[in-house]
């Protein structure tokens, strides 16, 4: 006990020693911690990373600011340089209903709903009552939109609404594609939409037609601008700026003729409304070059509004994606193959009532035939039995060679996505027989058109073409010219087939007499095919058929190939031939008239029409009058969107050039105009004109300066004394 007390007393007596020991321990501890910090700082400085995170990259990310430079998507043009598709912003309208939105004592929400609805009804396709319903939602909400009627609004509409200065009404912009012609070869030109996979990218991507085929070329490449900035987004003074310029997309020039395309769309709508086909297609091709001048299908859609692409609507381009049984149109190619192989005897007579192949009896389309007739009448009469005889005489090898040489079962290579190759099988004698008249073989519209070019070009077959050139932002031009893809028949064979096709139109027993046009040399072939039943076999009834017409004109020097198909007319008010003729007759009449009107004597004093599309009206008039050309203007605008004749066309000095401006389409004074000039006006505007008399225009049913609408304009002509 005494020792313990003594020890405590000794400890108490030496406080300095205790403090010294504690101080040494503290010094060593702080030194160790400081050393650890020094080692850590050295490690961080030497390695440049903390917790596997690169400090330089983190600092750059913290102060690095990058702004994307958006590339402009290239335009799509028609053959004359008129815009078919171009970049634009569209606007979505919305209304703020939150009553707390007050700034500097001013209400920033819709408080006068009656006035707001009244004003908006002037600019939206909505009644005032419907707008009020949007502005008075059943459930409380701070903001409302106006459905599809309030989306995809143009810049002009946006500006008009903003001028009204309606409290609480605002619009948001989004990148979009502008299709100024509306329903216009919609499946062929295609569609570009916002890239949903990268919403922040604000880019457009082609999802259909040429927009899809040439998406990468049209899109271009975005650029960027980088610099260091503070937390408020301001660039740090003297910070280095790095810029990579955007590379705008290339422009695609099509072979389409805007005026002809617009006219075709008008005819298609009229026929579709009358007969209500399940599907309807029509194509106009330049017979010599393979250029597609106009192409349309029904049902269709408006790419600007997407009207027609709702739930259940087809996104399929019937012209290249739809493989179908073409019917009797195939007979012209089987006849060509038979003539080429030397197996066709036009003077051989046969019993047209029926023929038995294996266990199958094949009868003619009228079920009774035409009695004993020569094979030379098989095509004009469209005799199924006759063509079974013809392909049997050809033999399987020649039949196979004919189909292959004409390109059936192979893609044409036209610049449109998802093209089908079609199909056929020659293994069965019955199948080979029915293929003679276009059943049990699947083809595409482009294959029929491509094969028809061999008939029109003395045996030389050219590829269908929808694009004429592509021009990059830097000015580099890639041209797509006429491309020969084969010579399946000789010129002599082609000539004989055209003569047989003439008989289809001109002979009293021909199936195409309905399609005769006074003074026109037309070679044609009609077609009727049964429509396959998805459950097997074929659908029954006259309304469940595919009717078609293949026409080449003028037959003595082919310039145009027209191919029309009607599938399953729901309303049979008239025979199928009449329904087709409602489309064919005005279309071919216009083609032939324009072709005749554009001819210029080689000995006359001619010049090349200057290109004035996209010029101001004043500049265009100056350029044309300087060339001693007569200028007439259609519309109230100040910029030229289309011209007729087209740029670089040959024309006589003193001839008329018609200019279409970007304003409202108005009727010019046509007094003294020739018929060919009025036809040019009709083609340029796509409107309906009725021409009466001969000579020069003296009267017009629509006054000069009046808006050109859907009504037919009658122009009377009178010969000068």
XYZ file of C-alpha atoms in Angstrom:
721
model
C 0.000 0.000 0.000
C 2.773 2.300 0.886
C 4.594 1.550 -2.381
C 1.534 2.418 -4.487
C 1.089 5.703 -2.796
C 4.752 6.423 -3.307
C 4.444 5.660 -7.039
C 1.477 8.002 -7.436
C 3.331 10.686 -5.656
C 6.318 10.277 -7.982
C 4.046 10.525 -11.063
C 2.430 13.668 -9.788
C 5.790 15.115 -9.019
C 6.936 14.785 -12.733
C 4.263 16.525 -14.926
C 6.900 17.998 -17.228
C 8.075 14.521 -18.221
C 4.515 13.473 -19.015
C 3.922 16.475 -21.169
C 7.161 15.835 -22.972
C 6.204 12.260 -23.776
C 2.766 13.385 -24.976
C 4.347 16.068 -27.130
C 6.704 13.592 -28.756
C 3.808 11.269 -29.542
C 1.764 14.145 -30.954
C 4.631 15.368 -33.106
C 5.223 11.924 -34.515
C 1.470 11.491 -35.144
C 1.106 14.812 -36.936
C 4.276 14.085 -38.889
C 2.911 10.733 -39.984
C -0.385 12.285 -41.068
C 1.451 15.071 -42.895
C 3.670 12.522 -44.579
C 0.614 10.566 -45.627
C -0.918 13.716 -47.132
C 2.358 14.501 -48.911
C 2.533 10.989 -50.309
C -1.102 11.170 -51.332
C -0.624 14.544 -53.051
C 2.494 13.232 -54.768
C 0.593 10.145 -55.925
C -2.307 12.241 -57.225
C 0.040 14.717 -58.920
C 2.107 11.981 -60.494
C -0.793 9.726 -61.454
C -3.338 12.400 -62.333
C -6.282 10.398 -60.991
C -8.327 9.885 -57.852
C -10.414 6.795 -57.225
C -9.787 5.713 -60.801
C -11.137 9.064 -62.090
C -8.857 11.121 -64.310
C -8.567 14.608 -62.811
C -7.723 16.323 -66.089
C -10.747 14.797 -67.742
C -12.919 15.708 -64.746
C -11.719 19.326 -64.844
C -12.292 19.505 -68.581
C -15.769 18.075 -68.134
C -16.477 20.574 -65.360
C -15.553 23.624 -67.436
C -15.850 22.206 -70.946
C -18.707 23.574 -73.032
C -19.634 22.066 -76.421
C -22.307 23.435 -78.746
C -23.495 21.301 -81.619
C -23.573 22.903 -85.060
C -26.540 21.294 -86.780
C -26.071 20.310 -90.422
C -28.856 21.211 -92.818
C -30.524 18.197 -94.385
C -30.286 18.317 -98.164
C -33.281 19.154 -100.321
C -35.078 16.909 -102.786
C -35.953 18.526 -106.119
C -37.941 17.621 -109.204
C -36.358 17.479 -112.657
C -36.790 21.246 -113.150
C -35.305 22.307 -109.815
C -38.565 22.804 -107.910
C -38.371 21.858 -104.241
C -40.170 18.659 -103.238
C -38.734 18.330 -99.723
C -36.735 20.756 -97.597
C -35.785 21.445 -93.990
C -38.013 23.648 -91.874
C -39.154 24.135 -88.314
C -42.700 23.292 -87.361
C -44.449 24.627 -84.306
C -46.686 23.197 -81.612
C -49.241 25.471 -79.972
C -49.941 25.335 -76.240
C -51.873 27.371 -73.684
C -50.791 28.192 -70.106
C -53.695 27.911 -67.649
C -51.742 28.263 -64.396
C -53.132 31.399 -62.702
C -49.950 31.869 -60.679
C -48.075 32.833 -63.835
C -47.926 36.608 -63.319
C -44.820 38.641 -64.193
C -44.529 42.322 -63.277
C -48.238 42.438 -62.722
C -49.014 41.044 -66.180
C -50.977 37.819 -66.502
C -49.044 35.200 -68.437
C -51.920 32.747 -68.617
C -55.141 32.517 -70.639
C -57.689 34.564 -68.713
C -59.985 35.637 -71.547
C -60.858 32.245 -72.996
C -63.672 33.499 -75.221
C -61.414 35.940 -77.045
C -58.562 33.436 -77.239
C -60.802 30.761 -78.781
C -62.272 33.238 -81.273
C -58.839 34.352 -82.472
C -57.278 30.877 -82.621
C -60.223 29.572 -84.660
C -58.991 31.817 -87.500
C -55.673 29.963 -87.698
C -56.427 26.405 -86.596
C -58.694 23.851 -88.295
C -60.815 23.832 -85.127
C -64.142 25.399 -84.293
C -64.296 27.946 -81.499
C -66.304 25.523 -79.337
C -63.646 22.824 -79.703
C -60.895 25.261 -78.730
C -62.910 26.304 -75.661
C -63.192 22.636 -74.708
C -59.387 22.402 -74.759
C -59.114 25.585 -72.684
C -61.540 24.234 -70.073
C -60.223 20.758 -69.279
C -62.286 18.569 -66.973
C -59.237 17.837 -64.863
C -57.158 20.687 -63.520
C -53.952 21.201 -65.445
C -51.456 24.002 -65.795
C -50.962 23.674 -69.549
C -52.834 22.213 -72.525
C -52.143 21.519 -76.192
C -54.661 21.376 -79.039
C -54.260 17.886 -80.439
C -53.024 17.292 -83.975
C -54.643 20.567 -85.095
C -52.142 22.456 -82.968
C -49.054 20.594 -84.199
C -46.919 20.864 -87.322
C -47.855 24.523 -87.725
C -45.932 26.496 -90.334
C -43.751 29.531 -89.653
C -46.344 31.736 -91.346
C -49.100 30.447 -89.064
C -46.851 30.819 -86.043
C -46.113 34.445 -86.924
C -49.802 35.214 -87.435
C -50.695 33.784 -84.035
C -47.859 35.611 -82.277
C -48.981 38.937 -83.803
C -52.276 38.547 -81.953
C -50.362 38.782 -78.641
C -52.699 36.448 -76.790
C -51.722 36.105 -73.098
C -50.808 32.535 -72.200
C -50.516 31.364 -75.810
C -47.091 30.171 -76.897
C -45.462 27.851 -79.421
C -42.486 25.508 -79.318
C -40.291 24.849 -82.353
C -39.027 21.500 -83.508
C -36.999 20.476 -86.576
C -39.065 18.909 -89.316
C -39.258 18.260 -93.017
C -41.388 20.447 -95.238
C -43.179 18.836 -98.182
C -44.739 21.851 -99.930
C -46.744 19.813 -102.471
C -48.636 17.737 -99.899
C -49.796 14.465 -101.465
C -47.139 14.172 -104.145
C -45.531 10.815 -105.021
C -45.534 10.404 -101.247
C -44.335 6.798 -101.050
C -41.641 7.464 -103.643
C -40.282 10.738 -102.243
C -40.697 9.274 -98.778
C -40.622 10.679 -95.291
C -38.045 11.990 -92.813
C -38.910 12.236 -89.122
C -37.230 13.194 -85.863
C -34.766 10.583 -84.698
C -36.580 9.071 -81.723
C -33.510 7.097 -80.703
C -31.597 10.320 -79.990
C -34.105 12.980 -79.009
C -31.355 15.328 -77.870
C -29.732 15.142 -81.287
C -32.648 17.027 -82.859
C -31.849 15.326 -86.164
C -34.090 13.888 -88.859
C -33.851 10.385 -90.270
C -35.334 9.045 -93.489
C -37.856 6.281 -92.853
C -39.366 5.801 -96.314
C -38.707 6.301 -100.026
C -35.843 8.439 -101.312
C -35.522 10.011 -97.861
C -34.513 6.560 -96.607
C -32.422 5.436 -99.588
C -30.246 8.565 -99.509
C -30.535 9.265 -95.780
C -26.797 9.431 -95.098
C -26.146 11.731 -98.058
C -29.103 13.967 -97.242
C -28.281 14.155 -93.516
C -24.735 15.472 -93.830
C -22.557 15.653 -90.691
C -23.027 17.857 -87.649
C -20.205 20.096 -86.472
C -19.358 21.482 -83.034
C -17.885 24.455 -81.203
C -15.997 23.884 -77.924
C -14.587 26.250 -75.277
C -14.135 26.477 -71.498
C -16.950 28.161 -69.622
C -18.126 28.913 -66.112
C -21.043 27.470 -64.218
C -23.345 30.049 -65.756
C -22.533 29.016 -69.302
C -20.361 32.030 -70.130
C -17.104 31.459 -71.955
C -14.038 31.992 -69.825
C -12.044 35.019 -71.102
C -9.178 34.091 -73.410
C -10.362 30.488 -73.465
C -9.410 28.716 -76.669
C -12.334 28.009 -79.005
C -12.259 24.935 -81.214
C -14.724 24.742 -84.101
C -15.557 22.017 -86.575
C -17.967 23.294 -89.195
C -21.086 21.315 -90.004
C -21.152 19.592 -93.380
C -24.581 20.114 -94.889
C -26.317 17.270 -96.653
C -26.333 16.686 -100.392
C -29.251 17.651 -102.602
C -31.081 14.937 -104.525
C -32.573 15.754 -107.930
C -35.313 13.410 -109.071
C -36.658 12.669 -112.538
C -40.198 13.641 -111.463
C -42.035 16.404 -113.292
C -43.931 18.427 -110.670
C -46.697 19.601 -112.972
C -47.291 16.152 -114.426
C -47.131 14.601 -110.965
C -49.675 17.077 -109.597
C -51.996 16.389 -112.510
C -51.687 12.636 -111.971
C -52.469 13.039 -108.268
C -55.625 14.974 -109.169
C -56.773 12.259 -111.565
C -55.959 9.521 -109.048
C -58.036 11.192 -106.341
C -61.012 11.589 -108.656
C -60.919 7.947 -109.747
C -60.325 6.659 -106.206
C -63.291 8.640 -104.907
C -65.512 7.272 -107.676
C -64.624 3.575 -107.648
C -63.045 3.135 -104.216
C -60.358 0.646 -105.192
C -58.517 -1.233 -102.505
C -55.388 -0.093 -104.309
C -54.665 2.028 -107.372
C -51.319 2.753 -109.011
C -50.142 4.723 -112.033
C -46.671 5.414 -113.423
C -45.474 7.536 -116.345
C -42.022 6.669 -117.659
C -39.818 8.210 -120.324
C -39.657 5.304 -122.767
C -36.173 6.084 -124.037
C -34.336 6.908 -120.807
C -36.233 4.976 -118.129
C -36.858 8.168 -116.145
C -39.947 8.069 -113.942
C -41.827 11.278 -114.740
C -44.751 10.688 -112.399
C -45.727 7.915 -109.995
C -48.590 7.606 -107.563
C -50.597 5.110 -105.577
C -53.752 4.969 -103.524
C -54.196 4.817 -100.590
C -51.631 7.538 -100.005
C -50.711 10.110 -97.358
C -49.696 13.721 -96.854
C -46.086 13.722 -95.546
C -46.519 17.192 -94.042
C -49.464 16.255 -91.814
C -49.081 12.438 -91.845
C -52.763 12.296 -92.740
C -53.265 8.807 -94.171
C -50.546 7.145 -92.087
C -52.732 6.376 -89.102
C -53.141 3.060 -87.343
C -53.363 0.186 -89.790
C -52.130 2.216 -92.770
C -49.592 0.602 -95.074
C -46.061 1.977 -95.219
C -45.395 -0.118 -98.323
C -44.490 1.431 -101.659
C -46.652 -0.601 -104.040
C -44.457 0.281 -107.008
C -41.465 -1.701 -105.754
C -42.508 -3.663 -102.664
C -45.765 -5.222 -103.820
C -45.198 -8.463 -105.754
C -48.452 -9.459 -107.465
C -49.877 -11.590 -110.285
C -50.132 -9.148 -113.231
C -52.568 -10.991 -115.471
C -52.707 -10.593 -119.262
C -50.143 -7.779 -119.436
C -47.568 -10.602 -119.256
C -48.752 -11.813 -122.667
C -46.741 -9.144 -124.486
C -43.493 -10.472 -123.034
C -44.415 -14.096 -123.691
C -45.268 -13.143 -127.275
C -41.926 -11.352 -127.602
C -40.132 -14.456 -126.328
C -42.004 -16.698 -128.768
C -41.197 -14.442 -131.741
C -37.558 -14.152 -130.647
C -37.197 -17.923 -130.280
C -38.728 -18.490 -133.729
C -41.573 -20.628 -132.391
C -44.445 -18.221 -133.062
C -46.611 -18.956 -136.116
C -49.115 -16.081 -136.427
C -51.119 -17.891 -139.134
C -51.683 -21.066 -137.146
C -55.338 -21.578 -136.215
C -56.438 -23.011 -132.880
C -59.659 -23.761 -131.004
C -59.956 -20.896 -128.524
C -62.727 -22.448 -126.426
C -60.499 -24.494 -124.125
C -57.275 -26.445 -123.729
C -56.382 -29.243 -121.317
C -53.052 -29.262 -119.508
C -52.578 -32.317 -117.349
C -55.758 -32.669 -115.299
C -56.618 -28.981 -115.668
C -58.900 -27.497 -118.307
C -58.099 -23.874 -119.170
C -60.774 -21.711 -120.780
C -60.690 -18.224 -122.171
C -61.602 -15.192 -120.084
C -65.093 -15.073 -121.656
C -65.529 -18.795 -120.841
C -66.558 -19.702 -124.427
C -63.644 -18.502 -126.539
C -63.740 -16.956 -130.023
C -64.016 -20.055 -132.191
C -61.214 -21.058 -134.565
C -58.884 -18.052 -134.823
C -55.227 -17.498 -135.837
C -52.553 -16.979 -133.197
C -52.053 -13.457 -134.606
C -55.314 -12.530 -132.844
C -54.355 -14.076 -129.510
C -52.835 -10.856 -128.140
C -55.468 -8.345 -129.354
C -58.258 -10.616 -128.099
C -56.209 -11.440 -124.956
C -56.883 -15.139 -125.464
C -55.674 -17.234 -122.546
C -56.014 -20.447 -124.547
C -54.013 -18.939 -127.402
C -51.136 -18.068 -125.098
C -51.073 -21.518 -123.577
C -50.495 -22.777 -127.122
C -47.798 -20.123 -127.632
C -45.765 -20.972 -124.503
C -46.141 -24.701 -125.092
C -44.644 -24.201 -128.552
C -41.829 -22.157 -126.962
C -40.867 -24.952 -124.629
C -39.750 -24.711 -121.032
C -36.198 -23.620 -121.850
C -37.280 -20.699 -124.055
C -39.955 -19.681 -121.557
C -37.368 -19.638 -118.756
C -34.937 -17.662 -120.932
C -37.628 -15.114 -121.807
C -38.514 -14.472 -118.166
C -34.881 -14.197 -117.146
C -33.867 -11.951 -120.059
C -36.766 -9.568 -119.351
C -35.631 -9.320 -115.719
C -38.487 -11.078 -113.921
C -37.509 -12.645 -110.619
C -34.745 -10.033 -110.263
C -34.653 -6.610 -108.626
C -34.424 -3.740 -111.088
C -32.064 -1.774 -108.849
C -34.142 1.409 -108.831
C -33.093 3.734 -105.994
C -36.007 2.913 -103.690
C -35.830 0.840 -100.510
C -37.177 -2.667 -99.897
C -37.559 -3.583 -103.558
C -38.999 -7.047 -104.112
C -37.520 -9.449 -106.649
C -40.825 -11.169 -107.364
C -40.913 -14.917 -107.973
C -41.957 -17.709 -110.302
C -41.562 -21.474 -110.596
C -41.513 -23.441 -113.855
C -41.535 -26.932 -112.356
C -45.177 -27.695 -113.187
C -46.699 -27.930 -116.665
C -49.911 -26.356 -115.346
C -47.989 -23.506 -113.721
C -46.075 -22.853 -116.933
C -49.370 -22.772 -118.807
C -51.141 -20.284 -116.520
C -48.009 -18.131 -116.393
C -48.640 -17.572 -120.106
C -51.445 -15.205 -119.122
C -49.886 -13.754 -115.977
C -51.072 -15.995 -113.134
C -48.797 -17.972 -110.786
C -45.997 -15.447 -111.327
C -45.298 -12.521 -109.008
C -43.849 -9.333 -110.462
C -43.405 -5.706 -109.447
C -44.513 -2.567 -111.249
C -40.895 -1.613 -111.929
C -40.209 -4.982 -113.531
C -43.155 -4.507 -115.926
C -41.960 -1.008 -116.805
C -38.366 -2.102 -117.276
C -39.402 -4.977 -119.528
C -41.612 -2.612 -121.547
C -38.608 -0.411 -122.377
C -37.278 -3.263 -124.532
C -40.435 -3.053 -126.655
C -40.140 0.735 -126.881
C -36.404 0.872 -127.658
C -35.953 -1.667 -130.418
C -35.088 -4.482 -128.039
C -32.807 -2.508 -125.701
C -33.951 -2.654 -122.072
C -33.105 0.238 -119.721
C -33.331 0.447 -115.945
C -36.130 2.524 -114.361
C -34.625 5.656 -112.841
C -36.032 8.039 -110.233
C -32.877 10.089 -109.495
C -31.050 12.186 -112.069
C -28.196 13.560 -109.981
C -26.900 14.227 -106.474
C -25.120 17.465 -105.688
C -23.032 17.772 -102.524
C -22.790 20.917 -100.418
C -19.321 21.476 -101.869
C -20.688 21.394 -105.401
C -19.566 17.908 -106.411
C -22.188 16.379 -108.713
C -22.865 12.690 -109.259
C -24.996 12.083 -112.336
C -27.184 9.036 -112.894
C -27.617 8.566 -116.629
C -29.477 6.092 -118.813
C -28.367 2.551 -118.047
C -28.862 -0.346 -120.444
C -29.483 -3.594 -118.547
C -29.996 -6.026 -121.418
C -31.226 -6.727 -124.931
C -33.756 -9.522 -124.543
C -35.179 -9.188 -128.062
C -34.250 -7.828 -131.455
C -35.570 -4.630 -133.003
C -37.625 -6.710 -135.428
C -39.280 -8.613 -132.575
C -40.032 -5.379 -130.713
C -41.639 -3.932 -133.831
C -43.860 -7.011 -134.330
C -45.027 -6.914 -130.718
C -45.875 -3.203 -130.978
C -47.932 -3.946 -134.100
C -49.893 -6.583 -132.172
C -50.390 -4.109 -129.322
C -51.692 -1.554 -131.849
C -54.325 -4.107 -132.891
C -55.450 -4.303 -129.254
C -56.480 -0.652 -129.596
C -57.437 -0.376 -133.250
C -59.024 -3.677 -134.272
C -62.732 -4.109 -133.601
C -62.016 -7.353 -131.733
C -59.289 -5.787 -129.571
C -59.805 -5.634 -125.804
C -58.473 -2.064 -125.668
C -60.704 -0.202 -128.129
C -61.968 1.862 -125.185
C -58.505 3.451 -124.930
C -58.302 4.756 -128.505
C -57.451 8.466 -128.765
C -58.248 10.220 -132.034
C -55.118 10.921 -134.035
C -52.844 9.124 -131.588
C -50.683 6.104 -132.367
C -50.980 3.978 -129.233
C -49.802 0.424 -128.552
C -51.342 -1.143 -125.477
C -52.220 -4.303 -123.607
C -55.027 -4.758 -121.139
C -54.814 -7.066 -118.169
C -57.160 -8.821 -115.782
C -55.936 -11.078 -113.006
C -57.606 -12.987 -110.223
C -56.575 -11.889 -106.744
C -55.145 -14.639 -104.529
C -57.125 -15.609 -101.445
C -54.929 -15.584 -98.316
C -56.600 -18.870 -97.347
C -55.728 -20.468 -100.696
C -56.972 -20.280 -104.265
C -58.448 -17.051 -105.613
C -61.160 -14.661 -104.461
C -64.490 -14.833 -106.282
C -66.451 -12.043 -107.954
C -65.860 -9.297 -110.508
C -64.852 -6.864 -107.775
C -62.037 -9.155 -106.609
C -59.801 -8.698 -109.627
C -56.766 -6.701 -110.644
C -57.312 -4.705 -113.846
C -54.424 -3.045 -115.631
C -53.297 -1.242 -118.751
C -49.816 -1.020 -120.240
C -49.565 1.625 -122.980
C -46.694 2.825 -125.159
C -47.025 6.024 -127.196
C -46.493 7.226 -129.825
C -46.027 3.658 -131.071
C -44.059 4.780 -134.137
C -41.513 6.615 -131.950
C -42.171 5.724 -128.296
C -41.765 8.581 -125.834
C -43.939 7.473 -122.919
C -44.813 4.255 -121.141
C -47.891 4.389 -118.912
C -48.788 1.555 -116.557
C -51.998 1.630 -114.509
C -53.398 -0.960 -112.098
C -56.746 -1.086 -110.287
C -57.184 -3.714 -107.588
C -60.580 -4.739 -106.225
C -62.951 -1.935 -107.188
C -65.453 -1.704 -104.354
C -67.943 0.353 -106.375
C -68.537 -0.988 -109.891
C -70.564 1.906 -111.274
C -69.065 1.256 -114.713
C -66.990 -1.492 -116.372
C -63.379 -1.742 -115.263
C -62.185 -0.525 -118.671
C -64.195 2.673 -118.206
C -62.748 3.185 -114.749
C -59.195 2.871 -116.098
C -59.994 5.146 -119.022
C -61.158 7.878 -116.631
C -57.502 8.062 -115.643
C -55.733 7.002 -118.833
C -57.473 9.179 -121.426
C -56.822 12.616 -119.877
C -53.341 11.580 -118.789
C -52.239 10.289 -122.190
C -53.953 13.192 -123.973
C -51.891 15.631 -121.960
C -48.671 13.686 -122.517
C -49.138 13.579 -126.270
C -50.211 17.219 -126.511
C -47.226 18.419 -124.512
C -44.897 16.205 -126.494
C -46.230 17.650 -129.758
C -46.225 21.195 -128.398
C -42.590 21.001 -127.345
C -41.236 20.002 -130.735
C -39.078 22.653 -132.374
C -37.893 22.721 -135.959
C -34.167 22.187 -136.234
C -33.918 24.820 -138.954
C -35.654 27.523 -136.916
C -33.734 30.071 -134.865
C -33.699 28.544 -131.396
C -32.126 29.139 -128.021
C -31.801 27.403 -124.662
C -34.293 28.563 -122.052
C -32.423 30.211 -119.135
C -32.821 28.727 -115.657
C -34.782 31.184 -113.514
C -36.284 28.883 -110.872
C -35.684 30.329 -107.371
C -34.872 33.760 -108.857
C -36.873 36.837 -107.935
C -39.693 37.664 -110.316
C -37.965 40.835 -111.479
C -34.670 39.063 -112.164
C -36.418 36.237 -114.007
C -38.384 38.588 -116.234
C -35.231 40.551 -117.041
C -33.263 37.404 -117.936
C -36.002 36.010 -120.188
C -36.897 39.209 -121.998
C -33.200 39.729 -122.698
C -33.367 36.469 -124.664
C -36.349 37.826 -126.655
C -38.801 35.467 -124.968
C -42.368 36.335 -124.012
C -42.950 36.063 -120.243
C -46.272 35.256 -118.563
C -46.669 34.958 -114.800
C -48.960 32.789 -112.701
C -49.432 33.724 -109.053
C -49.020 36.687 -106.748
C -45.588 35.925 -105.319
C -42.197 37.495 -105.903
C -40.061 34.364 -106.317
C -40.112 31.784 -109.110
C -40.814 28.228 -107.990
C -41.253 26.630 -111.412
C -40.917 27.481 -115.082
C -42.297 26.052 -118.305
C -40.542 25.170 -120.589
C -37.832 23.787 -118.320
C -34.365 25.279 -118.139
C -32.062 24.412 -121.074
C -35.019 23.341 -123.243
C -34.797 24.372 -126.892
C -37.304 27.070 -127.850
C -37.981 29.449 -130.684
C -37.123 33.093 -130.201
C -40.332 34.891 -129.309
C -41.943 31.822 -127.718
C -43.718 32.030 -124.385
C -42.228 31.085 -121.016
C -44.684 30.691 -118.152
C -43.468 31.384 -114.619
C -45.138 30.049 -111.474
C -44.489 32.184 -108.383
C -44.637 31.342 -104.690
C -47.843 33.292 -104.093
C -51.485 32.356 -104.527
C -52.068 30.618 -107.868
C -54.027 33.006 -110.085
C -55.300 32.839 -113.642
C -53.349 34.894 -116.201
C -54.855 36.621 -119.212
C -54.446 34.027 -121.981
C -55.764 36.167 -124.830
C -53.776 35.436 -127.969
C -52.126 32.335 -126.531
C -51.661 29.251 -128.688
C -53.045 25.888 -127.651
C -49.589 24.588 -126.789
C -49.070 27.567 -124.451
C -52.373 26.900 -122.656
C -51.395 23.235 -122.353
C -48.129 24.365 -120.756
C -50.192 26.426 -118.319
C -52.305 23.373 -117.508
C -49.232 21.234 -116.895
C -47.519 23.907 -114.809
C -50.504 24.500 -112.531
C -51.917 20.976 -112.469
C -55.391 22.462 -112.956
C -58.146 21.280 -115.307
C -58.534 23.109 -118.601
C -61.034 22.519 -121.389
C -59.942 23.756 -124.803
C -62.563 24.590 -127.432
C -61.946 25.431 -131.083
C -58.745 25.976 -133.040
C -56.331 28.838 -133.448
C -55.581 31.333 -130.682
C -57.308 31.975 -127.343
C -60.105 34.544 -127.446
C -62.148 33.816 -124.303
C -61.586 32.312 -120.870
C -64.215 31.250 -118.346
C -62.093 32.380 -115.367
C -61.205 36.062 -115.254
C -57.598 37.154 -115.177
C -56.328 37.513 -111.605
C -58.902 35.089 -110.150
C -57.728 32.209 -107.983
C -57.279 28.911 -109.803
C -59.371 26.393 -107.904
C -60.728 22.923 -108.558
C -63.188 24.037 -111.246
C -62.430 23.411 -114.914
C -61.296 26.490 -116.842
C -62.677 26.684 -120.369
C -60.593 28.486 -122.993
C -62.085 29.182 -126.426
C -59.840 29.405 -129.499
C -60.507 31.029 -132.849
C -58.501 31.072 -136.052
C -57.300 34.457 -137.246
C -58.734 35.736 -140.533
